[in-house]
Amino acid sequence: MSKNIGNYRNDADFEIKVGEGVYWVPVCSLGKTRYTNAEMSAFLELTPEEKRERIGNLYEAVQLFQLSRFEGVFDNDDRFVDGWHCSKHTAPRDAVANNRGCCATDTNWLMWFLDGKYDHVGALSYGQRDGNGHIISHFVHEGKHYFIDMMMARVDSGDFFPCEGASYDEWKAKEWAGFLYRCDSPLCFAGFTDEKLREKGRPTPFFYCLRDKVTWTLLKTEHIGDGKRIFAVPPEDGPTVICVSEEYGAFEIMDPPQAALL
């Protein structure tokens, strides 16, 4: 019975340097699955708590994510408070129960299953000049940093990148974000992301921030200086700013407007 799922291979074994201090590694490098896909499918009707009891590593979580057919939708609770655009994100347990959501929600989905399984489990968020942004999963194991974009791990994203074990040339020609990357430091991954976005002709973020959890994001609607925009993350999320581009904008760690918490 198969244990491979989507573009991921339970027996994959490779390590390819793709950037300075950044290595493409298989999802199973942090543990192989104990279940066939058929066995894992039997978990789909369980409660979020019962599912979490059965998931022991990243590969098993991705296997369940694929079999659950997590649906990508915009589910932020958006509102304007005192000139701030506040986006409150779906909590981890609700992300599993709803089985649908945006990048923040699928990041919280993975956090629900991996919390306590590795040395640290959290998120990497970054913002663009136009006020948009993105959030992916970040965790630490044995002193190394790992990143994976769960939005690209959805079933409907599989056509955009090759299967694990593809050649470096195949990897380079397709999307890159659906794979697992091991890094010497988060700053290495920020530089790698900038490089890949430039190669694709896409805008690069003006800040990168590690977070312990994903509860809400605040975007200042007013421009300052040379058309710059302020992004803010509340201190409760345990934010650690990796880097900020002075050319693009400003970043603040601050308390959100209280009305945004209602």
mmCIF file of C-alpha atoms in Angstrom, residues 16-224:
data_model
loop_
_atom_site.group_PDB
_atom_site.id
_atom_site.type_symbol
_atom_site.label_atom_id
_atom_site.label_comp_id
_atom_site.label_asym_id
_atom_site.label_seq_id
_atom_site.Cartn_x
_atom_site.Cartn_y
_atom_site.Cartn_z
ATOM 1 C CA ILE A 16 20.562 19.671 -2.781
ATOM 2 C CA LYS A 17 22.060 23.071 -2.120
ATOM 3 C CA VAL A 18 19.787 25.676 -3.726
ATOM 4 C CA GLY A 19 21.019 28.872 -2.080
ATOM 5 C CA GLU A 20 23.597 30.218 0.341
ATOM 6 C CA GLY A 21 23.020 28.147 3.469
ATOM 7 C CA VAL A 22 19.778 26.698 2.039
ATOM 8 C CA TYR A 23 19.220 23.032 1.150
ATOM 9 C CA TRP A 24 16.268 21.321 -0.517
ATOM 10 C CA VAL A 25 15.540 18.173 1.512
ATOM 11 C CA PRO A 26 12.653 15.677 1.427
ATOM 12 C CA VAL A 27 9.733 16.067 3.800
ATOM 13 C CA CYS A 28 10.478 12.566 5.145
ATOM 14 C CA SER A 29 13.929 13.699 6.298
ATOM 15 C CA LEU A 30 12.226 14.701 9.556
ATOM 16 C CA GLY A 31 10.588 11.297 9.941
ATOM 17 C CA LYS A 32 8.866 8.765 7.728
ATOM 18 C CA THR A 33 5.186 7.969 8.002
ATOM 19 C CA ARG A 34 3.915 5.008 10.003
ATOM 20 C CA TYR A 35 0.746 4.812 7.915
ATOM 21 C CA THR A 36 -0.322 3.866 4.437
ATOM 22 C CA ASN A 37 -2.613 6.343 2.714
ATOM 23 C CA ALA A 38 -5.501 3.965 3.296
ATOM 24 C CA GLU A 39 -4.756 3.816 7.015
ATOM 25 C CA MET A 40 -4.421 7.585 7.209
ATOM 26 C CA SER A 41 -7.737 8.034 5.381
ATOM 27 C CA ALA A 42 -9.474 6.381 8.331
ATOM 28 C CA PHE A 43 -8.486 9.400 10.455
ATOM 29 C CA LEU A 44 -10.494 11.873 8.398
ATOM 30 C CA GLU A 45 -13.676 11.530 10.464
ATOM 31 C CA LEU A 46 -11.894 11.975 13.803
ATOM 32 C CA THR A 47 -11.936 15.136 15.912
ATOM 33 C CA PRO A 48 -8.982 17.549 15.644
ATOM 34 C CA GLU A 49 -7.734 16.299 19.024
ATOM 35 C CA GLU A 50 -7.942 12.651 17.959
ATOM 36 C CA LYS A 51 -6.130 13.423 14.711
ATOM 37 C CA ARG A 52 -3.361 15.228 16.570
ATOM 38 C CA GLU A 53 -2.778 12.205 18.802
ATOM 39 C CA ARG A 54 -1.996 10.129 15.697
ATOM 40 C CA ILE A 55 0.342 12.561 13.922
ATOM 41 C CA GLY A 56 3.995 12.267 14.909
ATOM 42 C CA ASN A 57 6.042 14.171 12.340
ATOM 43 C CA LEU A 58 5.955 16.523 9.350
ATOM 44 C CA TYR A 59 5.469 13.836 6.701
ATOM 45 C CA GLU A 60 2.459 12.387 8.507
ATOM 46 C CA ALA A 61 0.977 15.884 8.826
ATOM 47 C CA VAL A 62 1.474 16.586 5.103
ATOM 48 C CA GLN A 63 -0.002 13.164 4.300
ATOM 49 C CA LEU A 64 -3.130 14.016 6.316
ATOM 50 C CA PHE A 65 -3.248 17.528 4.809
ATOM 51 C CA GLN A 66 -3.333 16.039 1.301
ATOM 52 C CA LEU A 67 -5.877 13.353 2.125
ATOM 53 C CA SER A 68 -8.080 15.946 3.837
ATOM 54 C CA ARG A 69 -8.027 17.990 0.606
ATOM 55 C CA PHE A 70 -7.612 21.238 2.505
ATOM 56 C CA GLU A 71 -9.331 23.971 0.473
ATOM 57 C CA GLY A 72 -7.707 27.314 -0.218
ATOM 58 C CA VAL A 73 -10.077 30.229 0.490
ATOM 59 C CA PHE A 74 -9.747 33.750 1.920
ATOM 60 C CA ASP A 75 -11.038 33.416 5.460
ATOM 61 C CA ASN A 76 -9.480 36.369 7.273
ATOM 62 C CA ASP A 77 -11.729 38.416 9.547
ATOM 63 C CA ASP A 78 -10.929 41.840 8.070
ATOM 64 C CA ARG A 79 -11.930 45.154 9.608
ATOM 65 C CA PHE A 80 -10.757 48.758 9.825
ATOM 66 C CA VAL A 81 -10.058 50.213 13.261
ATOM 67 C CA ASP A 82 -8.555 53.663 13.860
ATOM 68 C CA GLY A 83 -7.009 53.755 10.402
ATOM 69 C CA TRP A 84 -5.653 50.212 10.629
ATOM 70 C CA HIS A 85 -6.599 47.338 8.383
ATOM 71 C CA CYS A 86 -6.767 44.424 10.819
ATOM 72 C CA SER A 87 -6.749 40.824 9.597
ATOM 73 C CA LYS A 88 -7.545 38.322 12.304
ATOM 74 C CA HIS A 89 -6.579 34.785 11.375
ATOM 75 C CA THR A 90 -8.233 31.433 12.046
ATOM 76 C CA ALA A 91 -6.937 29.659 15.159
ATOM 77 C CA PRO A 92 -5.080 26.312 14.803
ATOM 78 C CA ARG A 93 -7.862 24.031 16.022
ATOM 79 C CA ASP A 94 -10.462 25.842 13.925
ATOM 80 C CA ALA A 95 -8.159 25.539 10.913
ATOM 81 C CA VAL A 96 -8.278 21.753 11.282
ATOM 82 C CA ALA A 97 -12.022 21.639 11.961
ATOM 83 C CA ASN A 98 -12.888 23.928 9.025
ATOM 84 C CA ASN A 99 -10.384 22.293 6.640
ATOM 85 C CA ARG A 100 -10.229 25.438 4.531
ATOM 86 C CA GLY A 101 -8.544 28.808 4.613
ATOM 87 C CA CYS A 102 -5.725 31.096 3.511
ATOM 88 C CA CYS A 103 -1.967 30.871 3.999
ATOM 89 C CA ALA A 104 -2.231 31.918 7.654
ATOM 90 C CA THR A 105 -4.831 29.230 8.262
ATOM 91 C CA ASP A 106 -2.867 26.394 6.665
ATOM 92 C CA THR A 107 0.178 27.522 8.665
ATOM 93 C CA ASN A 108 -1.906 27.291 11.834
ATOM 94 C CA TRP A 109 -3.198 23.913 10.627
ATOM 95 C CA LEU A 110 0.340 22.555 10.587
ATOM 96 C CA MET A 111 1.120 24.209 13.919
ATOM 97 C CA TRP A 112 -1.773 22.302 15.498
ATOM 98 C CA PHE A 113 -0.159 18.987 14.571
ATOM 99 C CA LEU A 114 3.551 19.734 15.003
ATOM 100 C CA ASP A 115 3.509 21.776 18.210
ATOM 101 C CA GLY A 116 5.758 19.889 20.630
ATOM 102 C CA LYS A 117 7.055 17.522 17.945
ATOM 103 C CA TYR A 118 10.154 19.628 17.202
ATOM 104 C CA ASP A 119 12.286 22.071 19.168
ATOM 105 C CA HIS A 120 10.220 25.012 17.944
ATOM 106 C CA VAL A 121 7.189 25.377 15.688
ATOM 107 C CA GLY A 122 6.021 28.731 14.354
ATOM 108 C CA ALA A 123 5.689 30.839 11.223
ATOM 109 C CA LEU A 124 7.523 33.186 8.887
ATOM 110 C CA SER A 125 5.521 36.152 7.658
ATOM 111 C CA TYR A 126 6.470 38.795 5.154
ATOM 112 C CA GLY A 127 4.835 41.821 3.578
ATOM 113 C CA GLN A 128 4.745 43.551 0.214
ATOM 114 C CA ARG A 129 4.602 47.232 -0.658
ATOM 115 C CA ASP A 130 0.944 47.004 -1.721
ATOM 116 C CA GLY A 131 -0.161 45.819 1.702
ATOM 117 C CA ASN A 132 -0.380 42.148 0.812
ATOM 118 C CA GLY A 133 1.746 39.479 2.457
ATOM 119 C CA HIS A 134 2.279 35.789 2.965
ATOM 120 C CA ILE A 135 2.793 33.382 5.870
ATOM 121 C CA ILE A 136 4.538 30.004 5.771
ATOM 122 C CA SER A 137 5.558 27.395 8.342
ATOM 123 C CA HIS A 138 8.858 27.523 10.217
ATOM 124 C CA PHE A 139 10.250 25.058 12.713
ATOM 125 C CA VAL A 140 13.566 24.216 14.327
ATOM 126 C CA HIS A 141 15.050 20.727 14.761
ATOM 127 C CA GLU A 142 18.503 19.909 16.109
ATOM 128 C CA GLY A 143 19.699 23.466 15.610
ATOM 129 C CA LYS A 144 18.590 23.746 11.975
ATOM 130 C CA HIS A 145 15.768 25.888 10.604
ATOM 131 C CA TYR A 146 13.154 24.387 8.286
ATOM 132 C CA PHE A 147 10.562 26.117 6.100
ATOM 133 C CA ILE A 148 7.626 24.823 4.072
ATOM 134 C CA ASP A 149 4.747 26.663 2.393
ATOM 135 C CA MET A 150 1.598 24.689 3.177
ATOM 136 C CA MET A 151 -0.389 26.650 0.588
ATOM 137 C CA MET A 152 1.751 24.917 -2.032
ATOM 138 C CA ALA A 153 1.352 21.565 -0.259
ATOM 139 C CA ARG A 154 -2.376 21.547 -1.057
ATOM 140 C CA VAL A 155 -3.603 19.007 -3.586
ATOM 141 C CA ASP A 156 -4.562 21.735 -6.066
ATOM 142 C CA SER A 157 -1.019 23.163 -6.032
ATOM 143 C CA GLY A 158 0.710 19.944 -7.049
ATOM 144 C CA ASP A 159 0.776 20.663 -10.783
ATOM 145 C CA PHE A 160 3.010 23.697 -10.291
ATOM 146 C CA PHE A 161 6.129 21.889 -9.084
ATOM 147 C CA PRO A 162 7.793 18.486 -9.667
ATOM 148 C CA CYS A 163 7.930 15.479 -7.377
ATOM 149 C CA GLU A 164 10.603 15.112 -4.749
ATOM 150 C CA GLY A 165 13.698 13.588 -6.282
ATOM 151 C CA ALA A 166 13.495 15.674 -9.448
ATOM 152 C CA SER A 167 16.720 17.068 -10.855
ATOM 153 C CA TYR A 168 18.039 20.492 -9.902
ATOM 154 C CA ASP A 169 17.159 21.768 -13.387
ATOM 155 C CA GLU A 170 13.567 20.556 -13.020
ATOM 156 C CA TRP A 171 13.383 22.195 -9.598
ATOM 157 C CA LYS A 172 14.743 25.472 -10.946
ATOM 158 C CA ALA A 173 12.290 25.586 -13.860
ATOM 159 C CA LYS A 174 9.174 25.219 -11.696
ATOM 160 C CA GLU A 175 7.747 26.717 -8.536
ATOM 161 C CA TRP A 176 9.913 26.140 -5.487
ATOM 162 C CA ALA A 177 7.716 26.906 -2.486
ATOM 163 C CA GLY A 178 6.029 23.519 -2.032
ATOM 164 C CA PHE A 179 9.174 21.768 -0.836
ATOM 165 C CA LEU A 180 10.936 21.544 2.516
ATOM 166 C CA TYR A 181 14.064 23.641 2.973
ATOM 167 C CA ARG A 182 16.716 23.297 5.662
ATOM 168 C CA CYS A 183 18.684 26.434 6.454
ATOM 169 C CA ASP A 184 21.592 27.492 8.590
ATOM 170 C CA SER A 185 19.627 30.577 9.656
ATOM 171 C CA PRO A 186 16.305 32.304 8.862
ATOM 172 C CA LEU A 187 18.223 35.142 7.235
ATOM 173 C CA CYS A 188 19.562 32.661 4.679
ATOM 174 C CA PHE A 189 16.009 31.718 3.771
ATOM 175 C CA ALA A 190 14.976 35.373 3.432
ATOM 176 C CA GLY A 191 17.818 35.934 0.971
ATOM 177 C CA PHE A 192 16.897 32.761 -0.906
ATOM 178 C CA THR A 193 13.247 33.858 -1.168
ATOM 179 C CA ASP A 194 14.257 37.269 -2.485
ATOM 180 C CA GLU A 195 16.435 35.614 -5.114
ATOM 181 C CA LYS A 196 13.713 33.231 -6.281
ATOM 182 C CA LEU A 197 11.097 35.991 -6.485
ATOM 183 C CA ARG A 198 13.406 38.155 -8.571
ATOM 184 C CA GLU A 199 14.072 35.224 -10.921
ATOM 185 C CA LYS A 200 10.316 34.935 -11.456
ATOM 186 C CA GLY A 201 9.898 38.686 -11.969
ATOM 187 C CA ARG A 202 7.818 39.086 -8.810
ATOM 188 C CA PRO A 203 7.965 41.808 -6.143
ATOM 189 C CA THR A 204 10.230 41.104 -3.191
ATOM 190 C CA PRO A 205 8.973 41.584 0.398
ATOM 191 C CA PHE A 206 10.100 44.538 2.443
ATOM 192 C CA PHE A 207 10.176 42.626 5.725
ATOM 193 C CA TYR A 208 10.506 39.105 7.100
ATOM 194 C CA CYS A 209 9.380 38.226 10.610
ATOM 195 C CA LEU A 210 9.452 34.985 12.602
ATOM 196 C CA ARG A 211 6.401 34.419 14.779
ATOM 197 C CA ASP A 212 5.516 31.919 17.506
ATOM 198 C CA LYS A 213 1.875 31.920 16.430
ATOM 199 C CA VAL A 214 -0.405 33.577 13.894
ATOM 200 C CA THR A 215 -3.303 35.477 15.419
ATOM 201 C CA TRP A 216 -3.624 38.720 13.458
ATOM 202 C CA THR A 217 -1.759 41.105 11.189
ATOM 203 C CA LEU A 218 -2.166 44.853 11.115
ATOM 204 C CA LEU A 219 -1.612 46.988 8.033
ATOM 205 C CA LYS A 220 -1.581 50.775 8.267
ATOM 206 C CA THR A 221 -3.838 52.188 5.575
ATOM 207 C CA GLU A 222 -2.100 55.566 5.551
ATOM 208 C CA HIS A 223 1.156 55.996 3.644
ATOM 209 C CA ILE A 224 4.110 57.661 5.283
#
